[in-house]
mmCIF file of C-alpha atoms in Angstrom:
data_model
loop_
_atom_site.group_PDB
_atom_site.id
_atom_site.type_symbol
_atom_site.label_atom_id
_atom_site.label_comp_id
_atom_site.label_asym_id
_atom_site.label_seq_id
_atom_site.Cartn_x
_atom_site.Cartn_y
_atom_site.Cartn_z
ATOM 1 C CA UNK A 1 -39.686 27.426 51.720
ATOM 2 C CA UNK A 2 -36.225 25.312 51.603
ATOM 3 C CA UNK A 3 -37.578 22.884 48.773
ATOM 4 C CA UNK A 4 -33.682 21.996 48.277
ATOM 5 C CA UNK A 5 -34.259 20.722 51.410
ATOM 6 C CA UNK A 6 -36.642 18.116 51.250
ATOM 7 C CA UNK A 7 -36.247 14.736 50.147
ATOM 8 C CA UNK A 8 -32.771 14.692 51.583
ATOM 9 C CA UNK A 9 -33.227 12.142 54.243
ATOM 10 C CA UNK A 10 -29.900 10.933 55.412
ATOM 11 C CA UNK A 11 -27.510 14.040 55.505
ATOM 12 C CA UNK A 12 -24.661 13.336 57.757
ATOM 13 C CA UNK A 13 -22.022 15.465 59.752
ATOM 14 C CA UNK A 14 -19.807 16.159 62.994
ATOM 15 C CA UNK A 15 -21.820 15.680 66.407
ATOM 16 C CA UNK A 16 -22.581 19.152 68.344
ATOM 17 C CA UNK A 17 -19.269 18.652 70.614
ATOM 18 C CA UNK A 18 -17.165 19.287 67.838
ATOM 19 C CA UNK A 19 -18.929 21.915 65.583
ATOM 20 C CA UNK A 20 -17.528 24.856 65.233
ATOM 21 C CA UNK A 21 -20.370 26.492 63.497
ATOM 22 C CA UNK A 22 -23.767 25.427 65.280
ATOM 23 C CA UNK A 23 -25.744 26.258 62.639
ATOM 24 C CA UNK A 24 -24.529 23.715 60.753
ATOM 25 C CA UNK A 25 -26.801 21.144 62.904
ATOM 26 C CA UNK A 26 -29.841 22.429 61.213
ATOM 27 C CA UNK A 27 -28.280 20.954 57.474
ATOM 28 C CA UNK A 28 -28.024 17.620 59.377
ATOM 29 C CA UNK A 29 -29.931 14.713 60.440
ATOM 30 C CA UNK A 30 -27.485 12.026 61.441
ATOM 31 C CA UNK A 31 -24.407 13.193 63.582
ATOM 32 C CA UNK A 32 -21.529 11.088 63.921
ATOM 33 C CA UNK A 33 -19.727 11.476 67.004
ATOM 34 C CA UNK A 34 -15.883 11.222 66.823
ATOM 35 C CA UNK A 35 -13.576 9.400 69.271
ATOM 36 C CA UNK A 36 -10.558 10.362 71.292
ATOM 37 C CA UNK A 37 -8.312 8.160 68.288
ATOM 38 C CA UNK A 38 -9.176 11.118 65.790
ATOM 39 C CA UNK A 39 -7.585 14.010 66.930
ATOM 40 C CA UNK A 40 -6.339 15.320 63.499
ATOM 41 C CA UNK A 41 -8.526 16.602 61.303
ATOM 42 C CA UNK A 42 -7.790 14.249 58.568
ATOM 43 C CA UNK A 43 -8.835 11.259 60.954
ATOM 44 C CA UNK A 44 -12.265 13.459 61.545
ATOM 45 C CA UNK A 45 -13.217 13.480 57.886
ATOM 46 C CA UNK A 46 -12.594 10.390 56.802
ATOM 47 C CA UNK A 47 -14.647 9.182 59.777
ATOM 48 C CA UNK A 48 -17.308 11.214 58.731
ATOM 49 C CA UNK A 49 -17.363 9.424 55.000
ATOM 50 C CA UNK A 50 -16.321 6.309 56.309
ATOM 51 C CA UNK A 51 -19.685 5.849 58.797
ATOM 52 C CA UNK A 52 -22.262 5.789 55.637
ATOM 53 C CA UNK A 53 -20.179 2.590 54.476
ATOM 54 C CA UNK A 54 -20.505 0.856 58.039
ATOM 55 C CA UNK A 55 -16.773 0.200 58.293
ATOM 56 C CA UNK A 56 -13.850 2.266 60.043
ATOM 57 C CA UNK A 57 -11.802 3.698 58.128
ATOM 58 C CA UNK A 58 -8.680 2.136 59.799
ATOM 59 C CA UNK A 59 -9.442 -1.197 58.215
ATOM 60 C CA UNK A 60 -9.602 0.185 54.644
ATOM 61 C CA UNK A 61 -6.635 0.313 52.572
ATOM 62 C CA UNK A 62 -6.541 4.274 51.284
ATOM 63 C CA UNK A 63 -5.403 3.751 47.887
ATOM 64 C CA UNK A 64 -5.227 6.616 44.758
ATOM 65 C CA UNK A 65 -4.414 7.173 41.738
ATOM 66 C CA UNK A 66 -3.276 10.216 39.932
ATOM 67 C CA UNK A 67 -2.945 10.187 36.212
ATOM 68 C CA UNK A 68 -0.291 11.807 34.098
ATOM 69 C CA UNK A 69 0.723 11.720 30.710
ATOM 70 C CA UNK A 70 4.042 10.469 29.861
ATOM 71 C CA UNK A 71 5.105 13.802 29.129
ATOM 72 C CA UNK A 72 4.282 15.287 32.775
ATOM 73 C CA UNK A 73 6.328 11.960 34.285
ATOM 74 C CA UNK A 74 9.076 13.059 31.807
ATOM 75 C CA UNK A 75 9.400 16.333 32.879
ATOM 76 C CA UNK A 76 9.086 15.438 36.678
ATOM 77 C CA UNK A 77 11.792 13.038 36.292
ATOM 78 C CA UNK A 78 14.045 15.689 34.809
ATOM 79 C CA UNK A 79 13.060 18.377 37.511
ATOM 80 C CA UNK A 80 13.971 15.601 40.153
ATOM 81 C CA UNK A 81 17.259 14.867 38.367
ATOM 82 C CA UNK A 82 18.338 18.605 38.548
ATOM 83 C CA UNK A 83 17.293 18.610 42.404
ATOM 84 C CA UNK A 84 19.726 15.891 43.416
ATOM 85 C CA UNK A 85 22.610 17.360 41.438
ATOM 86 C CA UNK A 86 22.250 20.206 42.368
ATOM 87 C CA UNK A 87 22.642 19.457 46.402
ATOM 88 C CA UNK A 88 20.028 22.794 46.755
ATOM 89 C CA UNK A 89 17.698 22.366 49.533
ATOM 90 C CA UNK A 90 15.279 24.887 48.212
ATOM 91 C CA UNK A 91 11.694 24.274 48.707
ATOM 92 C CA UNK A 92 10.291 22.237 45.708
ATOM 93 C CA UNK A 93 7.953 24.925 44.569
ATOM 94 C CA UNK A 94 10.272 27.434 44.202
ATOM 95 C CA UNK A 95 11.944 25.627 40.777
ATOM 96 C CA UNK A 96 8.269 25.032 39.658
ATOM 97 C CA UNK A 97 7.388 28.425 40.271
ATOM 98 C CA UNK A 98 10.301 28.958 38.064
ATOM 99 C CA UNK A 99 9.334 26.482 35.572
ATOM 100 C CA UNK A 100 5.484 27.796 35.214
ATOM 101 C CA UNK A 101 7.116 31.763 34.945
ATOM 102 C CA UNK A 102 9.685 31.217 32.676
#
């Protein structure tokens, strides 16, 4: 009946005490408990990824890269330059809102 099921043996996810949908259990067959240290939901998820690797997360250096092309770090480095001169303190979407209309 749930062939996409089957073969799947090691699907991992939040222990009961912190589900908020139950029903999620039956999609599961290794829960991973979470201690009092990860109260912020951030700190729950990469505990959950971290357990398959048998290390904690808190010894792993969280590293990443995003790539641009020199033209995006051009323009950045303009928008950035208009911010400080201007002395605005306007939230930083609002001038790329008005970038990506204009």
């Amino acid at each position: 009946m749930y062939g996409w099921l089957t073969g799947v043996e090691n699907r991992i996810g939040f222990d009961a005490d912190v589900l908020q949908e139950r029903l999620n259990m039956l999609f599961t067959t290794r829960r991973i408990p979470l201690r009092p240290q990860d109260s912020h939901i951030t700190e729950q998820y990469l505990r959950l990824v971290s357990v398959p690797f048998g290390r904690d997360y808190r010894e792993m250096q969280l590293v990443s890269d995003i790539y641009t092309t020199s033209e995006d770090d051009d323009a950045a480095e303009v928008l950035l330059s208009t911010l400080a001169d201007a002395g605005v303190s306007l939230p930083l979407w609002y001038y790329l809102a008005d970038q990506v209309l204009a």
